Every structure is written in structure tokens, then in C-alpha cells.
Amino acid sequence: NEQDAIATKNKAQYDENMHRDRVKRLLSEQRAVIGKSGVQMEGSPMLAMLDTVEQGELDALAIRYGGEVDANKYRNAATISRLEGKAALKKSKYEAGSTLLSGATKSYSTYKGL
């Protein structure tokens, strides 16, 4: 689970970076289309590009957040697994002690019965 948490976070970082690269390419395409059309880079064309930048950043942050949430799920599962392991170890020690005492009691009873 710890390894899954690390892998999930790394993948989210990669996806976030790839998304930002796609947004940069989209902005370049928008600039090229606007420039080719002869329209000035102001007013509506500029607002459209700003909207692309804002939405792209919001999407990148959502990708990061999703990765962090998933990584935290794996970390929590790892913590629970460790706690369960510790509890199982304690339980096995108590059961071993109980078995030892039970065996000693039976041995003593058998010895006394002779």
C-alpha cells in the first residue's frame, strides 16, 4: 500500500504536467488561429485565452488533488494493515501463553492423578 501511494502520487504529478503541456499547446494553437485571422489579440480573443489558462490550471489542480486523495487512501490502508499486524502478533502471543498454561495444567493434573 505504501508503494501504491508513492506510485499514485507520481502518476498524478505526471498527469498534471502532461495536462499543463496540453494547455500550452492549445494556447499556441489559439494564438496561431487568432494571428492568422488578422484579429487583434485583445477583447474576446484575449478573454478566450485567459479562460483556457484558468480552466487548464483548475483542471491541473484537480488532477493533483485526486492523486493526493488516492495516495492518502493507500497510506491509510497501509497504516491499518500495520495495526492489524501488530494486533495479530499480540493475539498470537496471548494464545501461545494460554496454550502453554493449558498444557502445563493438563500435565500437572495427569502427574497428580498417577
Short mmCIF file of N, CA, C and O in Angstrom, two decimals:
data_model
loop_
_atom_site.label_atom_id
_atom_site.label_comp_id
_atom_site.label_asym_id
_atom_site.label_seq_id
_atom_site.Cartn_x
_atom_site.Cartn_y
_atom_site.Cartn_z
N ASN A 1 0.82 -1.21 0.00
CA ASN A 1 0.00 0.00 0.00
C ASN A 1 0.86 1.27 0.00
O ASN A 1 0.50 2.25 -0.63
N GLU A 2 1.97 1.23 0.73
CA GLU A 2 2.88 2.39 0.72
C GLU A 2 3.43 2.63 -0.69
O GLU A 2 3.50 3.76 -1.14
N GLN A 3 3.82 1.55 -1.36
CA GLN A 3 4.33 1.67 -2.73
C GLN A 3 3.24 2.18 -3.67
O GLN A 3 3.52 2.98 -4.57
N ASP A 4 2.01 1.71 -3.47
CA ASP A 4 0.89 2.19 -4.29
C ASP A 4 0.66 3.68 -4.07
O ASP A 4 0.34 4.41 -5.01
N ALA A 5 0.83 4.13 -2.83
CA ALA A 5 0.66 5.57 -2.52
C ALA A 5 1.70 6.39 -3.27
O ALA A 5 1.38 7.42 -3.87
N ILE A 6 2.94 5.92 -3.27
CA ILE A 6 4.02 6.64 -3.96
C ILE A 6 3.76 6.64 -5.47
O ILE A 6 3.88 7.68 -6.13
N ALA A 7 3.39 5.47 -6.00
CA ALA A 7 3.13 5.38 -7.44
C ALA A 7 1.96 6.26 -7.85
O ALA A 7 2.00 6.92 -8.90
N THR A 8 0.91 6.29 -7.03
CA THR A 8 -0.26 7.10 -7.33
C THR A 8 0.10 8.58 -7.34
O THR A 8 -0.32 9.32 -8.25
N LYS A 9 0.88 9.00 -6.36
CA LYS A 9 1.28 10.41 -6.31
C LYS A 9 2.16 10.77 -7.50
O LYS A 9 1.99 11.82 -8.12
N ASN A 10 3.09 9.88 -7.85
CA ASN A 10 3.96 10.14 -9.01
C ASN A 10 3.15 10.21 -10.30
O ASN A 10 3.42 11.06 -11.15
N LYS A 11 2.17 9.32 -10.45
CA LYS A 11 1.34 9.34 -11.66
C LYS A 11 0.53 10.63 -11.73
O LYS A 11 0.39 11.24 -12.79
N ALA A 12 0.00 11.08 -10.58
CA ALA A 12 -0.77 12.32 -10.57
C ALA A 12 0.12 13.50 -10.96
O ALA A 12 -0.31 14.39 -11.71
N GLN A 13 1.37 13.51 -10.50
CA GLN A 13 2.30 14.59 -10.87
C GLN A 13 2.57 14.56 -12.37
O GLN A 13 2.59 15.60 -13.03
N TYR A 14 2.76 13.35 -12.90
CA TYR A 14 2.98 13.21 -14.34
C TYR A 14 1.76 13.68 -15.12
O TYR A 14 1.89 14.46 -16.08
N ASP A 15 0.57 13.23 -14.70
CA ASP A 15 -0.66 13.63 -15.39
C ASP A 15 -0.87 15.14 -15.32
O ASP A 15 -1.30 15.77 -16.30
N GLU A 16 -0.55 15.74 -14.18
CA GLU A 16 -0.68 17.19 -14.01
C GLU A 16 0.24 17.91 -14.99
O GLU A 16 -0.17 18.86 -15.67
N ASN A 17 1.48 17.45 -15.08
CA ASN A 17 2.44 18.08 -16.00
C ASN A 17 2.01 17.89 -17.46
O ASN A 17 2.13 18.82 -18.27
N MET A 18 1.54 16.71 -17.80
CA MET A 18 1.07 16.45 -19.16
C MET A 18 -0.13 17.34 -19.51
O MET A 18 -0.23 17.86 -20.61
N HIS A 19 -1.01 17.53 -18.54
CA HIS A 19 -2.17 18.39 -18.77
C HIS A 19 -1.72 19.83 -19.03
O HIS A 19 -2.22 20.49 -19.95
N ARG A 20 -0.78 20.30 -18.23
CA ARG A 20 -0.28 21.67 -18.43
C ARG A 20 0.37 21.81 -19.81
O ARG A 20 0.22 22.84 -20.46
N ASP A 21 1.08 20.78 -20.24
CA ASP A 21 1.67 20.81 -21.59
C ASP A 21 0.59 20.88 -22.67
O ASP A 21 0.73 21.62 -23.65
N ARG A 22 -0.50 20.12 -22.48
CA ARG A 22 -1.60 20.17 -23.46
C ARG A 22 -2.23 21.55 -23.50
O ARG A 22 -2.57 22.05 -24.57
N VAL A 23 -2.37 22.17 -22.34
CA VAL A 23 -2.94 23.53 -22.29
C VAL A 23 -2.02 24.51 -23.01
O VAL A 23 -2.48 25.37 -23.76
N LYS A 24 -0.71 24.36 -22.83
CA LYS A 24 0.25 25.25 -23.54
C LYS A 24 0.12 25.08 -25.05
O LYS A 24 0.14 26.06 -25.79
N ARG A 25 -0.01 23.82 -25.49
CA ARG A 25 -0.16 23.59 -26.94
C ARG A 25 -1.48 24.19 -27.43
O ARG A 25 -1.54 24.77 -28.52
N LEU A 26 -2.52 24.05 -26.64
CA LEU A 26 -3.82 24.62 -27.02
C LEU A 26 -3.72 26.13 -27.13
O LEU A 26 -4.24 26.73 -28.09
N LEU A 27 -3.04 26.76 -26.19
CA LEU A 27 -2.86 28.22 -26.25
C LEU A 27 -2.06 28.62 -27.49
O LEU A 27 -2.38 29.63 -28.14
N SER A 28 -1.07 27.84 -27.83
CA SER A 28 -0.29 28.12 -29.04
C SER A 28 -1.17 28.03 -30.28
O SER A 28 -1.08 28.86 -31.19
N GLU A 29 -2.01 27.00 -30.31
CA GLU A 29 -2.93 26.85 -31.45
C GLU A 29 -3.91 28.02 -31.51
O GLU A 29 -4.19 28.55 -32.60
N GLN A 30 -4.42 28.44 -30.35
CA GLN A 30 -5.34 29.58 -30.32
C GLN A 30 -4.65 30.84 -30.84
O GLN A 30 -5.23 31.59 -31.62
N ARG A 31 -3.41 31.08 -30.39
CA ARG A 31 -2.66 32.24 -30.85
C ARG A 31 -2.46 32.21 -32.36
O ARG A 31 -2.60 33.22 -33.04
N ALA A 32 -2.15 31.03 -32.86
CA ALA A 32 -1.92 30.89 -34.31
C ALA A 32 -3.19 31.17 -35.09
O ALA A 32 -3.17 31.89 -36.11
N VAL A 33 -4.32 30.64 -34.63
CA VAL A 33 -5.59 30.87 -35.33
C VAL A 33 -5.97 32.34 -35.28
O VAL A 33 -6.39 32.92 -36.28
N ILE A 34 -5.79 32.95 -34.11
CA ILE A 34 -6.12 34.37 -33.97
C ILE A 34 -5.20 35.22 -34.86
O ILE A 34 -5.65 36.11 -35.57
N GLY A 35 -3.92 34.90 -34.83
CA GLY A 35 -2.97 35.65 -35.66
C GLY A 35 -3.25 35.48 -37.14
O GLY A 35 -3.17 36.44 -37.91
N LYS A 36 -3.59 34.27 -37.55
CA LYS A 36 -3.87 34.00 -38.96
C LYS A 36 -5.13 34.73 -39.42
O LYS A 36 -5.22 35.16 -40.58
N SER A 37 -6.08 34.89 -38.50
CA SER A 37 -7.34 35.54 -38.90
C SER A 37 -7.20 37.05 -38.99
O SER A 37 -8.08 37.72 -39.51
N GLY A 38 -6.11 37.59 -38.45
CA GLY A 38 -5.89 39.03 -38.52
C GLY A 38 -6.57 39.80 -37.40
O GLY A 38 -6.51 41.02 -37.37
N VAL A 39 -7.20 39.09 -36.49
CA VAL A 39 -7.86 39.74 -35.35
C VAL A 39 -6.79 40.15 -34.34
O VAL A 39 -5.80 39.44 -34.14
N GLN A 40 -6.99 41.28 -33.71
CA GLN A 40 -6.06 41.76 -32.70
C GLN A 40 -6.17 40.90 -31.43
O GLN A 40 -7.24 40.41 -31.10
N MET A 41 -5.04 40.75 -30.73
CA MET A 41 -5.00 39.95 -29.51
C MET A 41 -5.50 40.81 -28.34
O MET A 41 -4.75 41.19 -27.45
N GLU A 42 -6.79 41.11 -28.38
CA GLU A 42 -7.43 41.89 -27.31
C GLU A 42 -8.91 41.57 -27.33
O GLU A 42 -9.41 40.91 -28.24
N GLY A 43 -9.61 41.98 -26.30
CA GLY A 43 -11.06 41.76 -26.26
C GLY A 43 -11.41 40.28 -26.13
O GLY A 43 -10.82 39.55 -25.35
N SER A 44 -12.36 39.85 -26.96
CA SER A 44 -12.86 38.48 -26.89
C SER A 44 -11.78 37.41 -27.10
O SER A 44 -11.74 36.42 -26.36
N PRO A 45 -10.89 37.55 -28.08
CA PRO A 45 -9.84 36.54 -28.23
C PRO A 45 -8.96 36.41 -26.98
O PRO A 45 -8.61 35.32 -26.55
N MET A 46 -8.64 37.56 -26.38
CA MET A 46 -7.81 37.54 -25.17
C MET A 46 -8.58 36.90 -24.01
O MET A 46 -8.03 36.11 -23.25
N LEU A 47 -9.86 37.22 -23.90
CA LEU A 47 -10.68 36.63 -22.84
C LEU A 47 -10.80 35.11 -23.01
O LEU A 47 -10.78 34.36 -22.03
N ALA A 48 -10.91 34.66 -24.25
CA ALA A 48 -11.00 33.22 -24.51
C ALA A 48 -9.70 32.53 -24.09
O ALA A 48 -9.73 31.45 -23.49
N MET A 49 -8.58 33.15 -24.38
CA MET A 49 -7.30 32.55 -23.99
C MET A 49 -7.13 32.56 -22.46
O MET A 49 -6.63 31.59 -21.89
N LEU A 50 -7.55 33.64 -21.83
CA LEU A 50 -7.48 33.69 -20.36
C LEU A 50 -8.35 32.61 -19.74
O LEU A 50 -7.97 31.98 -18.76
N ASP A 51 -9.51 32.39 -20.33
CA ASP A 51 -10.40 31.33 -19.84
C ASP A 51 -9.73 29.96 -20.00
O ASP A 51 -9.83 29.11 -19.11
N THR A 52 -9.05 29.75 -21.10
CA THR A 52 -8.33 28.50 -21.33
C THR A 52 -7.26 28.30 -20.26
O THR A 52 -7.12 27.21 -19.70
N VAL A 53 -6.52 29.36 -19.96
CA VAL A 53 -5.47 29.29 -18.93
C VAL A 53 -6.09 28.97 -17.57
O VAL A 53 -5.62 28.07 -16.86
N GLU A 54 -7.15 29.69 -17.21
CA GLU A 54 -7.78 29.48 -15.90
C GLU A 54 -8.35 28.08 -15.77
O GLU A 54 -8.12 27.39 -14.77
N GLN A 55 -9.08 27.64 -16.77
CA GLN A 55 -9.69 26.31 -16.71
C GLN A 55 -8.62 25.23 -16.73
O GLN A 55 -8.73 24.23 -16.03
N GLY A 56 -7.58 25.45 -17.51
CA GLY A 56 -6.48 24.49 -17.55
C GLY A 56 -5.81 24.34 -16.20
O GLY A 56 -5.49 23.22 -15.78
N GLU A 57 -5.60 25.45 -15.52
CA GLU A 57 -4.98 25.40 -14.19
C GLU A 57 -5.90 24.73 -13.18
O GLU A 57 -5.45 23.93 -12.35
N LEU A 58 -7.18 25.03 -13.24
CA LEU A 58 -8.13 24.36 -12.34
C LEU A 58 -8.13 22.85 -12.57
O LEU A 58 -8.15 22.06 -11.61
N ASP A 59 -8.09 22.44 -13.82
CA ASP A 59 -8.04 21.01 -14.13
C ASP A 59 -6.75 20.38 -13.63
O ASP A 59 -6.76 19.27 -13.09
N ALA A 60 -5.62 21.08 -13.79
CA ALA A 60 -4.33 20.56 -13.31
C ALA A 60 -4.36 20.39 -11.79
O ALA A 60 -3.88 19.38 -11.26
N LEU A 61 -4.92 21.36 -11.10
CA LEU A 61 -5.02 21.27 -9.64
C LEU A 61 -5.97 20.14 -9.21
O LEU A 61 -5.73 19.47 -8.20
N ALA A 62 -7.02 19.92 -9.98
CA ALA A 62 -7.94 18.82 -9.69
C ALA A 62 -7.23 17.47 -9.87
O ALA A 62 -7.45 16.54 -9.09
N ILE A 63 -6.39 17.37 -10.88
CA ILE A 63 -5.60 16.14 -11.09
C ILE A 63 -4.69 15.91 -9.88
O ILE A 63 -4.60 14.80 -9.36
N ARG A 64 -4.01 16.96 -9.44
CA ARG A 64 -3.12 16.85 -8.28
C ARG A 64 -3.90 16.42 -7.04
O ARG A 64 -3.49 15.51 -6.32
N TYR A 65 -5.04 17.07 -6.81
CA TYR A 65 -5.86 16.77 -5.65
C TYR A 65 -6.33 15.31 -5.68
O TYR A 65 -6.27 14.60 -4.67
N GLY A 66 -6.79 14.86 -6.83
CA GLY A 66 -7.23 13.47 -6.97
C GLY A 66 -6.12 12.49 -6.65
O GLY A 66 -6.34 11.47 -5.99
N GLY A 67 -4.92 12.79 -7.09
CA GLY A 67 -3.77 11.94 -6.79
C GLY A 67 -3.46 11.92 -5.30
O GLY A 67 -3.14 10.88 -4.73
N GLU A 68 -3.56 13.07 -4.67
CA GLU A 68 -3.29 13.15 -3.22
C GLU A 68 -4.35 12.37 -2.44
O GLU A 68 -4.02 11.67 -1.48
N VAL A 69 -5.61 12.49 -2.85
CA VAL A 69 -6.68 11.75 -2.17
C VAL A 69 -6.45 10.25 -2.30
O VAL A 69 -6.52 9.50 -1.31
N ASP A 70 -6.13 9.79 -3.51
CA ASP A 70 -5.89 8.36 -3.72
C ASP A 70 -4.66 7.89 -2.96
O ASP A 70 -4.66 6.81 -2.36
N ALA A 71 -3.60 8.69 -2.96
CA ALA A 71 -2.39 8.32 -2.23
C ALA A 71 -2.68 8.23 -0.74
O ALA A 71 -2.19 7.31 -0.06
N ASN A 72 -3.49 9.13 -0.21
CA ASN A 72 -3.85 9.09 1.21
C ASN A 72 -4.66 7.83 1.53
O ASN A 72 -4.51 7.25 2.61
N LYS A 73 -5.51 7.40 0.60
CA LYS A 73 -6.26 6.16 0.82
C LYS A 73 -5.30 4.99 0.98
O LYS A 73 -5.46 4.15 1.87
N TYR A 74 -4.28 4.93 0.12
CA TYR A 74 -3.30 3.84 0.21
C TYR A 74 -2.49 3.94 1.50
O TYR A 74 -2.20 2.93 2.15
N ARG A 75 -2.11 5.16 1.89
CA ARG A 75 -1.36 5.33 3.14
C ARG A 75 -2.19 4.89 4.33
O ARG A 75 -1.68 4.24 5.25
N ASN A 76 -3.47 5.26 4.33
CA ASN A 76 -4.36 4.85 5.42
C ASN A 76 -4.51 3.33 5.46
O ASN A 76 -4.51 2.73 6.54
N ALA A 77 -4.63 2.71 4.31
CA ALA A 77 -4.74 1.25 4.25
C ALA A 77 -3.46 0.61 4.78
O ALA A 77 -3.51 -0.41 5.48
N ALA A 78 -2.31 1.20 4.47
CA ALA A 78 -1.04 0.68 4.97
C ALA A 78 -0.98 0.78 6.50
O ALA A 78 -0.54 -0.15 7.18
N THR A 79 -1.44 1.90 7.03
CA THR A 79 -1.46 2.09 8.48
C THR A 79 -2.37 1.05 9.13
O THR A 79 -2.00 0.45 10.15
N ILE A 80 -3.53 0.84 8.56
CA ILE A 80 -4.47 -0.15 9.10
C ILE A 80 -3.85 -1.54 9.05
O ILE A 80 -3.94 -2.31 10.01
N SER A 81 -3.19 -1.86 7.95
CA SER A 81 -2.54 -3.17 7.83
C SER A 81 -1.46 -3.36 8.90
O SER A 81 -1.35 -4.44 9.49
N ARG A 82 -0.68 -2.31 9.14
CA ARG A 82 0.35 -2.41 10.18
C ARG A 82 -0.29 -2.61 11.55
O ARG A 82 0.17 -3.43 12.34
N LEU A 83 -1.36 -1.88 11.84
CA LEU A 83 -2.03 -2.03 13.13
C LEU A 83 -2.64 -3.42 13.28
O LEU A 83 -2.57 -4.03 14.35
N GLU A 84 -3.23 -3.92 12.20
CA GLU A 84 -3.79 -5.28 12.24
C GLU A 84 -2.69 -6.30 12.48
O GLU A 84 -2.88 -7.28 13.21
N GLY A 85 -1.54 -6.09 11.84
CA GLY A 85 -0.41 -7.00 12.03
C GLY A 85 0.07 -7.00 13.47
O GLY A 85 0.35 -8.06 14.05
N LYS A 86 0.17 -5.82 14.07
CA LYS A 86 0.59 -5.73 15.48
C LYS A 86 -0.43 -6.41 16.39
O LYS A 86 -0.05 -7.11 17.33
N ALA A 87 -1.71 -6.20 16.10
CA ALA A 87 -2.76 -6.83 16.91
C ALA A 87 -2.70 -8.35 16.77
O ALA A 87 -2.85 -9.08 17.76
N ALA A 88 -2.48 -8.84 15.56
CA ALA A 88 -2.39 -10.28 15.34
C ALA A 88 -1.19 -10.87 16.07
O ALA A 88 -1.28 -11.97 16.63
N LEU A 89 -0.08 -10.14 16.10
CA LEU A 89 1.11 -10.61 16.81
C LEU A 89 0.82 -10.71 18.31
O LEU A 89 1.15 -11.72 18.93
N LYS A 90 0.20 -9.69 18.88
CA LYS A 90 -0.15 -9.73 20.31
C LYS A 90 -1.10 -10.88 20.59
O LYS A 90 -0.94 -11.61 21.57
N LYS A 91 -2.09 -11.05 19.74
CA LYS A 91 -3.06 -12.12 19.93
C LYS A 91 -2.38 -13.48 19.91
O LYS A 91 -2.66 -14.34 20.74
N SER A 92 -1.46 -13.66 18.96
CA SER A 92 -0.76 -14.96 18.87
C SER A 92 0.09 -15.21 20.11
O SER A 92 0.18 -16.35 20.57
N LYS A 93 0.68 -14.18 20.67
CA LYS A 93 1.47 -14.34 21.90
C LYS A 93 0.57 -14.75 23.07
O LYS A 93 0.93 -15.63 23.85
N TYR A 94 -0.61 -14.10 23.17
CA TYR A 94 -1.54 -14.46 24.24
C TYR A 94 -2.05 -15.89 24.06
O TYR A 94 -2.16 -16.64 25.02
N GLU A 95 -2.34 -16.24 22.81
CA GLU A 95 -2.81 -17.60 22.55
C GLU A 95 -1.73 -18.63 22.85
O GLU A 95 -2.01 -19.70 23.39
N ALA A 96 -0.48 -18.31 22.53
CA ALA A 96 0.63 -19.21 22.83
C ALA A 96 0.78 -19.37 24.34
O ALA A 96 0.98 -20.49 24.84
N GLY A 97 0.67 -18.27 25.04
CA GLY A 97 0.76 -18.33 26.50
C GLY A 97 -0.38 -19.14 27.09
O GLY A 97 -0.19 -19.95 28.02
N SER A 98 -1.56 -18.95 26.56
CA SER A 98 -2.73 -19.70 27.02
C SER A 98 -2.56 -21.18 26.77
O SER A 98 -2.86 -22.02 27.62
N THR A 99 -2.07 -21.52 25.59
CA THR A 99 -1.83 -22.93 25.25
C THR A 99 -0.78 -23.53 26.17
O THR A 99 -0.92 -24.66 26.64
N LEU A 100 0.26 -22.77 26.45
CA LEU A 100 1.31 -23.24 27.35
C LEU A 100 0.75 -23.50 28.74
O LEU A 100 1.02 -24.55 29.34
N LEU A 101 -0.05 -22.57 29.26
CA LEU A 101 -0.64 -22.75 30.59
C LEU A 101 -1.62 -23.91 30.61
O LEU A 101 -1.65 -24.69 31.57
N SER A 102 -2.40 -24.03 29.56
CA SER A 102 -3.35 -25.14 29.48
C SER A 102 -2.62 -26.47 29.45
O SER A 102 -3.01 -27.42 30.14
N GLY A 103 -1.55 -26.53 28.67
CA GLY A 103 -0.75 -27.75 28.61
C GLY A 103 -0.11 -28.06 29.94
O GLY A 103 -0.06 -29.23 30.38
N ALA A 104 0.39 -27.03 30.61
CA ALA A 104 1.01 -27.24 31.93
C ALA A 104 -0.03 -27.73 32.93
O ALA A 104 0.26 -28.62 33.74
N THR A 105 -1.23 -27.17 32.88
CA THR A 105 -2.29 -27.59 33.78
C THR A 105 -2.65 -29.04 33.54
O THR A 105 -2.81 -29.83 34.49
N LYS A 106 -2.79 -29.43 32.28
CA LYS A 106 -3.11 -30.82 31.95
C LYS A 106 -1.99 -31.77 32.39
O LYS A 106 -2.25 -32.84 32.94
N SER A 107 -0.75 -31.34 32.19
CA SER A 107 0.37 -32.15 32.61
C SER A 107 0.40 -32.34 34.12
O SER A 107 0.63 -33.43 34.62
N TYR A 108 0.14 -31.28 34.83
CA TYR A 108 0.13 -31.34 36.29
C TYR A 108 -1.00 -32.24 36.77
O TYR A 108 -0.81 -33.06 37.67
N SER A 109 -2.18 -32.09 36.13
CA SER A 109 -3.32 -32.93 36.50
C SER A 109 -3.02 -34.40 36.24
O SER A 109 -3.35 -35.26 37.05
N THR A 110 -2.40 -34.68 35.12
CA THR A 110 -2.03 -36.06 34.80
C THR A 110 -1.00 -36.57 35.81
O THR A 110 -1.10 -37.70 36.29
N TYR A 111 -0.04 -35.76 36.16
CA TYR A 111 1.01 -36.14 37.12
C TYR A 111 0.40 -36.42 38.49
O TYR A 111 0.74 -37.40 39.15
N LYS A 112 -0.52 -35.55 38.94
CA LYS A 112 -1.16 -35.69 40.24
C LYS A 112 -2.06 -36.93 40.26
O LYS A 112 -2.25 -37.53 41.30
N GLY A 113 -2.62 -37.26 39.11
CA GLY A 113 -3.53 -38.41 39.03
C GLY A 113 -2.80 -39.74 39.10
O GLY A 113 -3.41 -40.77 39.36
N LEU A 114 -1.51 -39.76 38.90
CA LEU A 114 -0.76 -41.01 38.95
C LEU A 114 -0.61 -41.53 40.29
O LEU A 114 -0.69 -41.70 41.27
#
